[in-house]
CSV table of C-alpha atoms in Angstrom, one decimal:
chain,number,residue,atom,x,y,z
A,324,MET,CA,-66.5,1.5,34.9
A,325,SER,CA,-67.0,4.0,32.2
A,326,LEU,CA,-68.1,2.7,28.7
A,327,LEU,CA,-64.5,3.4,27.2
A,328,THR,CA,-62.1,2.7,30.2
A,329,GLY,CA,-58.7,2.0,28.8
A,330,ARG,CA,-59.7,2.0,25.2
A,331,THR,CA,-58.7,4.3,22.3
A,332,VAL,CA,-60.9,5.8,19.7
A,333,VAL,CA,-60.1,7.8,16.6
A,334,VAL,CA,-62.2,10.5,15.8
A,335,SER,CA,-62.6,12.3,12.0
A,336,GLY,CA,-63.8,15.5,11.3
A,337,VAL,CA,-63.4,17.1,14.6
A,338,GLY,CA,-64.3,20.9,14.4
A,339,ALA,CA,-66.8,22.9,16.5
A,340,GLY,CA,-69.7,20.4,16.5
A,341,LEU,CA,-70.3,17.0,15.9
A,342,GLY,CA,-66.9,15.9,16.1
A,343,HIS,CA,-65.9,17.7,19.2
A,344,GLN,CA,-68.7,16.4,21.1
A,345,VAL,CA,-68.0,12.7,20.0
A,346,ALA,CA,-63.9,13.5,21.1
A,347,ALA,CA,-65.4,15.1,24.6
A,348,ALA,CA,-67.6,12.0,25.0
A,349,VAL,CA,-65.0,9.8,24.4
A,350,VAL,CA,-62.8,11.1,27.2
A,351,ARG,CA,-65.6,11.6,29.5
A,352,ASP,CA,-66.3,7.9,29.1
A,353,GLY,CA,-62.6,6.9,30.3
A,354,GLY,CA,-61.5,6.4,26.5
A,355,ASN,CA,-58.2,8.0,24.7
A,356,ALA,CA,-59.9,10.3,21.4
A,357,VAL,CA,-57.3,10.5,18.3
A,358,LEU,CA,-58.6,13.5,16.7
A,359,GLY,CA,-58.2,14.2,12.9
A,360,ALA,CA,-59.4,16.9,10.5
A,361,ARG,CA,-58.1,19.1,7.7
A,362,THR,CA,-57.5,22.2,10.4
A,363,GLU,CA,-55.2,22.0,13.2
A,364,ALA,CA,-56.0,24.9,15.1
A,365,ASN,CA,-59.6,23.4,15.4
A,366,LEU,CA,-57.8,20.1,16.4
A,367,ALA,CA,-55.7,21.9,19.0
A,368,LYS,CA,-59.0,24.0,20.5
A,369,SER,CA,-60.9,21.0,20.7
A,370,ALA,CA,-58.1,18.7,22.3
A,371,ALA,CA,-57.4,21.6,24.8
A,372,GLU,CA,-61.2,21.8,25.8
A,373,ILE,CA,-61.8,18.5,26.3
A,374,ASP,CA,-58.7,17.2,27.9
A,375,PRO,CA,-56.4,20.4,29.5
A,376,ASP,CA,-53.8,18.1,30.4
A,377,GLY,CA,-53.1,16.3,27.3
A,378,ALA,CA,-53.0,12.7,28.9
A,379,HIS,CA,-56.2,11.2,27.1
A,380,ALA,CA,-56.0,13.1,23.7
A,381,ALA,CA,-54.1,13.4,20.8
A,382,TYR,CA,-54.5,15.2,17.2
A,383,ARG,CA,-53.0,15.3,13.4
A,384,ALA,CA,-54.2,17.3,10.4
A,385,THR,CA,-55.7,14.6,8.5
A,386,ASP,CA,-57.5,15.2,5.1
A,387,ILE,CA,-59.5,11.7,4.7
A,388,THR,CA,-58.9,12.0,1.0
A,389,ASP,CA,-55.6,11.3,1.3
A,390,GLU,CA,-54.5,7.4,2.3
A,391,GLN,CA,-51.6,8.3,3.4
A,392,GLN,CA,-52.6,10.9,5.7
A,393,CYS,CA,-55.6,8.5,7.1
A,394,VAL,CA,-52.4,5.9,7.9
A,395,GLU,CA,-50.6,8.3,9.4
A,396,LEU,CA,-53.4,9.3,12.3
A,397,ALA,CA,-54.0,5.6,12.5
A,398,GLU,CA,-50.3,5.4,13.5
A,399,LEU,CA,-50.3,8.3,16.1
A,400,ALA,CA,-53.1,6.3,18.2
A,401,VAL,CA,-51.0,3.3,18.4
A,402,GLU,CA,-47.9,5.3,19.3
A,403,ARG,CA,-49.6,7.2,21.5
A,404,PHE,CA,-51.9,4.6,23.1
A,405,GLY,CA,-50.8,1.5,22.0
A,406,ARG,CA,-54.2,0.4,20.2
A,407,ILE,CA,-57.5,1.4,18.5
A,408,ASP,CA,-60.3,0.0,19.8
A,409,ALA,CA,-62.9,1.9,17.7
A,410,VAL,CA,-63.4,4.5,14.8
A,411,VAL,CA,-66.0,7.1,14.8
A,412,HIS,CA,-66.4,9.1,11.4
A,413,VAL,CA,-67.7,12.3,11.2
A,414,ALA,CA,-65.8,14.0,8.8
A,415,ALA,CA,-68.0,14.9,5.5
A,416,TRP,CA,-68.8,17.5,2.8
A,417,ASP,CA,-72.2,18.4,3.9
A,418,SER,CA,-72.6,22.1,2.2
A,419,HIS,CA,-72.9,21.3,-1.2
A,420,PHE,CA,-76.6,21.8,-2.1
A,421,GLY,CA,-78.9,21.0,-4.9
A,422,GLY,CA,-80.8,17.9,-7.0
A,423,LEU,CA,-80.6,16.1,-10.1
A,424,GLU,CA,-81.9,19.0,-12.5
A,425,ASP,CA,-78.7,20.9,-11.3
A,426,ALA,CA,-76.1,18.6,-10.6
A,427,ASP,CA,-72.6,19.4,-11.2
A,428,PHE,CA,-71.3,15.6,-11.3
A,429,THR,CA,-67.8,17.0,-10.9
A,430,THR,CA,-68.7,18.3,-7.4
A,431,TRP,CA,-70.8,15.0,-6.6
A,432,GLN,CA,-67.4,13.0,-7.3
A,433,SER,CA,-66.0,15.2,-4.8
A,434,VAL,CA,-68.6,14.8,-2.2
A,435,ILE,CA,-68.4,10.9,-3.0
A,436,ASP,CA,-64.6,10.9,-2.7
A,437,VAL,CA,-65.1,12.3,0.9
A,438,ASN,CA,-68.1,11.2,2.5
A,439,LEU,CA,-68.0,7.6,0.9
A,440,LEU,CA,-64.4,6.7,-0.3
A,441,GLY,CA,-63.0,8.8,2.5
A,442,THR,CA,-64.3,7.3,5.5
A,443,LEU,CA,-63.4,3.5,3.8
A,444,ARG,CA,-59.9,4.7,3.4
A,445,MET,CA,-59.9,6.1,7.3
A,446,THR,CA,-61.4,2.9,8.2
A,447,ARG,CA,-58.8,0.6,6.2
A,448,ALA,CA,-55.7,2.6,7.9
A,449,CYS,CA,-57.2,1.5,11.2
A,450,LEU,CA,-57.9,-2.4,10.4
A,451,PRO,CA,-54.3,-3.6,11.3
A,452,ALA,CA,-55.0,-2.3,15.2
A,453,LEU,CA,-58.8,-3.1,15.2
A,454,LYS,CA,-57.8,-6.4,14.3
A,455,ALA,CA,-55.5,-6.9,17.0
A,456,CYS,CA,-58.0,-6.7,19.4
A,457,GLY,CA,-61.2,-6.3,17.6
A,458,GLY,CA,-63.5,-3.4,17.9
A,459,SER,CA,-65.9,-1.0,16.4
A,460,VAL,CA,-66.4,0.9,13.3
A,461,VAL,CA,-69.1,3.8,13.7
A,462,PHE,CA,-70.1,5.8,10.5
A,463,ILE,CA,-71.8,9.0,11.0
A,464,GLY,CA,-74.4,8.8,8.3
A,465,THR,CA,-77.8,11.1,7.9
A,466,GLN,CA,-81.6,10.7,7.8
A,467,SER,CA,-81.6,12.4,4.3
A,468,SER,CA,-80.2,8.8,2.8
A,469,VAL,CA,-83.4,7.0,3.8
A,470,ALA,CA,-85.9,10.0,3.7
A,471,ALA,CA,-85.3,13.4,2.0
A,472,PRO,CA,-86.2,16.4,3.9
A,473,SER,CA,-88.4,19.0,2.5
A,474,GLN,CA,-86.5,22.2,3.5
A,475,VAL,CA,-83.5,21.7,1.7
A,476,ARG,CA,-81.9,19.7,-1.1
A,477,GLN,CA,-78.5,17.7,-0.8
A,478,ALA,CA,-78.9,14.9,-3.3
A,479,ALA,CA,-75.4,14.6,-3.1
A,480,TYR,CA,-74.7,14.5,0.5
A,481,ALA,CA,-77.6,12.0,0.8
A,482,ALA,CA,-76.7,9.6,-2.5
A,483,SER,CA,-72.9,9.5,-0.8
A,484,LYS,CA,-73.9,8.4,3.0
A,485,GLY,CA,-76.5,6.1,1.4
A,486,ALA,CA,-73.7,4.3,-0.3
A,487,LEU,CA,-71.9,4.5,3.0
A,488,THR,CA,-74.4,2.7,4.5
A,489,SER,CA,-75.2,0.1,2.3
A,490,ALA,CA,-71.0,-0.6,2.4
A,491,MET,CA,-71.9,-0.9,6.3
A,492,TYR,CA,-73.6,-4.5,5.6
A,493,SER,CA,-70.4,-5.9,3.7
A,494,LEU,CA,-68.1,-4.6,5.9
A,495,ALA,CA,-69.9,-5.8,8.8
A,496,ARG,CA,-69.9,-9.4,7.5
A,497,GLU,CA,-66.0,-9.0,6.1
A,498,LEU,CA,-65.0,-7.8,9.4
A,499,GLY,CA,-66.8,-9.6,11.6
A,500,PRO,CA,-65.1,-12.9,11.7
A,501,HIS,CA,-62.2,-10.1,13.5
A,502,ARG,CA,-64.7,-9.3,16.1
A,503,ILE,CA,-65.1,-5.9,14.2
A,504,ARG,CA,-68.3,-4.8,14.3
A,505,VAL,CA,-69.7,-1.8,11.7
A,506,ASN,CA,-72.9,0.2,12.7
A,507,THR,CA,-74.1,3.6,11.5
A,508,VAL,CA,-75.7,6.8,13.2
A,509,LEU,CA,-78.5,8.3,11.3
A,510,PRO,CA,-79.2,11.7,12.6
A,511,GLY,CA,-82.0,13.8,11.6
A,512,TRP,CA,-82.2,17.7,12.2
A,513,MET,CA,-79.7,17.7,15.1
A,514,TRP,CA,-78.8,21.1,17.2
A,515,GLY,CA,-75.7,22.1,16.7
A,516,PRO,CA,-73.7,24.6,14.7
A,517,PRO,CA,-75.2,23.8,11.2
A,518,VAL,CA,-78.4,23.7,12.4
A,519,GLN,CA,-78.2,27.0,14.4
A,520,ALA,CA,-76.9,28.6,11.3
A,521,TYR,CA,-79.8,27.4,9.1
A,522,VAL,CA,-82.5,28.8,11.6
A,523,GLN,CA,-80.7,32.1,11.6
A,524,PHE,CA,-80.2,32.5,8.1
A,525,THR,CA,-83.9,31.3,7.3
A,526,ALA,CA,-85.3,33.7,9.8
A,527,GLN,CA,-83.4,36.6,8.7
A,528,THR,CA,-84.2,35.6,5.1
A,529,GLU,CA,-87.6,35.6,5.9
A,530,GLY,CA,-88.0,38.2,8.7
A,531,VAL,CA,-89.3,36.0,10.8
A,532,ALA,CA,-88.2,35.2,14.7
A,533,GLU,CA,-85.6,32.3,14.9
A,534,SER,CA,-88.2,30.4,17.6
A,535,GLU,CA,-90.7,30.2,14.4
A,536,VAL,CA,-88.3,28.7,12.1
A,537,LEU,CA,-87.3,25.9,14.8
A,538,GLY,CA,-90.5,25.6,15.7
A,539,ARG,CA,-91.5,24.5,11.9
A,540,LEU,CA,-88.6,21.5,12.7
A,541,THR,CA,-90.0,20.6,15.8
A,542,GLU,CA,-93.5,20.4,14.8
A,543,ARG,CA,-92.7,17.3,13.0
A,544,MET,CA,-91.0,15.3,15.8
A,545,ALA,CA,-92.6,12.7,18.1
A,546,LEU,CA,-90.5,14.7,20.9
A,547,PRO,CA,-90.9,18.2,21.3
A,548,ASP,CA,-87.0,19.3,20.8
A,549,LEU,CA,-84.7,18.5,18.0
A,550,ALA,CA,-81.7,15.7,18.9
A,551,THR,CA,-78.6,17.6,19.7
A,552,ASP,CA,-75.3,17.0,18.7
A,553,GLY,CA,-74.4,15.4,21.9
A,554,ASP,CA,-77.0,13.0,21.5
A,555,VAL,CA,-75.8,11.6,18.5
A,556,ALA,CA,-72.2,11.7,20.1
A,557,ASP,CA,-73.6,9.7,22.7
A,558,ALA,CA,-75.4,6.9,20.2
A,559,ALA,CA,-72.0,7.0,18.5
A,560,VAL,CA,-70.1,6.1,21.9
A,561,PHE,CA,-72.4,3.4,23.0
A,562,LEU,CA,-72.0,1.8,19.3
A,563,ALA,CA,-68.6,2.2,20.0
A,564,SER,CA,-68.0,0.3,23.1
A,565,ASP,CA,-68.4,-3.3,24.6
A,566,ARG,CA,-72.2,-2.1,25.8
A,567,ALA,CA,-72.7,-2.8,21.9
A,568,ARG,CA,-71.0,-5.9,21.2
A,569,ALA,CA,-73.6,-8.1,19.7
A,570,ILE,CA,-74.9,-5.0,17.4
A,571,THR,CA,-73.4,-5.1,13.7
A,572,GLY,CA,-74.6,-4.1,10.6
A,573,GLN,CA,-77.2,-1.7,12.1
A,574,SER,CA,-78.5,1.7,11.5
A,575,LEU,CA,-79.6,3.8,14.4
A,576,LEU,CA,-81.9,6.8,13.6
A,577,VAL,CA,-81.2,9.7,16.1
A,578,ASN,CA,-83.9,12.3,15.0
A,579,ALA,CA,-86.1,12.8,18.2
A,580,GLY,CA,-88.8,10.6,16.5
A,581,GLU,CA,-89.2,12.5,12.9
A,582,LEU,CA,-88.8,9.6,11.2
A,583,MET,CA,-89.8,5.9,12.5
A,584,ARG,CA,-88.8,2.7,10.9
């Protein structure tokens, strides 16, 4: 039996990268994927690719800063598949760069509203269905929340994701009596569209080969390759499944061994 046979997983933040890979892994492993993101065209494209006959995927345009839209995505999952067994939170604002000295705290508040409060809104919207049968909440955090990268400054992103990881501990205690598990996956440098774009931009800016830029990243890893979007998706699907039934309140680094804790 596959990991998620008969199970329904809500996936927020489905675009071309990690969200798509998580949704694809859900369907691959026998589950039903309910996709949410702000751009409906991206959702339609992803759903068509992972589930051409439409039997195991549904989607609805969803902005996780809007509580009603979160509720409607959760309702879609129940209407279409009768239950919610897990929610994997990929939706995030990760494109704001800078540190403290140049901080625009108005933008920081928006980043926090998406990455922390938006994730919690979406979780709360799924709670009634999750309580009915128990299940799993999987946050996608970042290694940057526990070890700042030297290549880029993303203080707002790291702070918001660090707060989310801290919230995980409280939620694991609060929701545990309902047999709802809450865990976090912490990716490091992850080969997918954002890192590919970073490598290409840096190579063009410095006038060097992309392989040189990539080599600077991989030389710090215990393993000789970066983790991929697919590797992180597989970790999230594991935590969403009953194979992880005794795991809650935990953070799992998926980073090819760059940082070990």
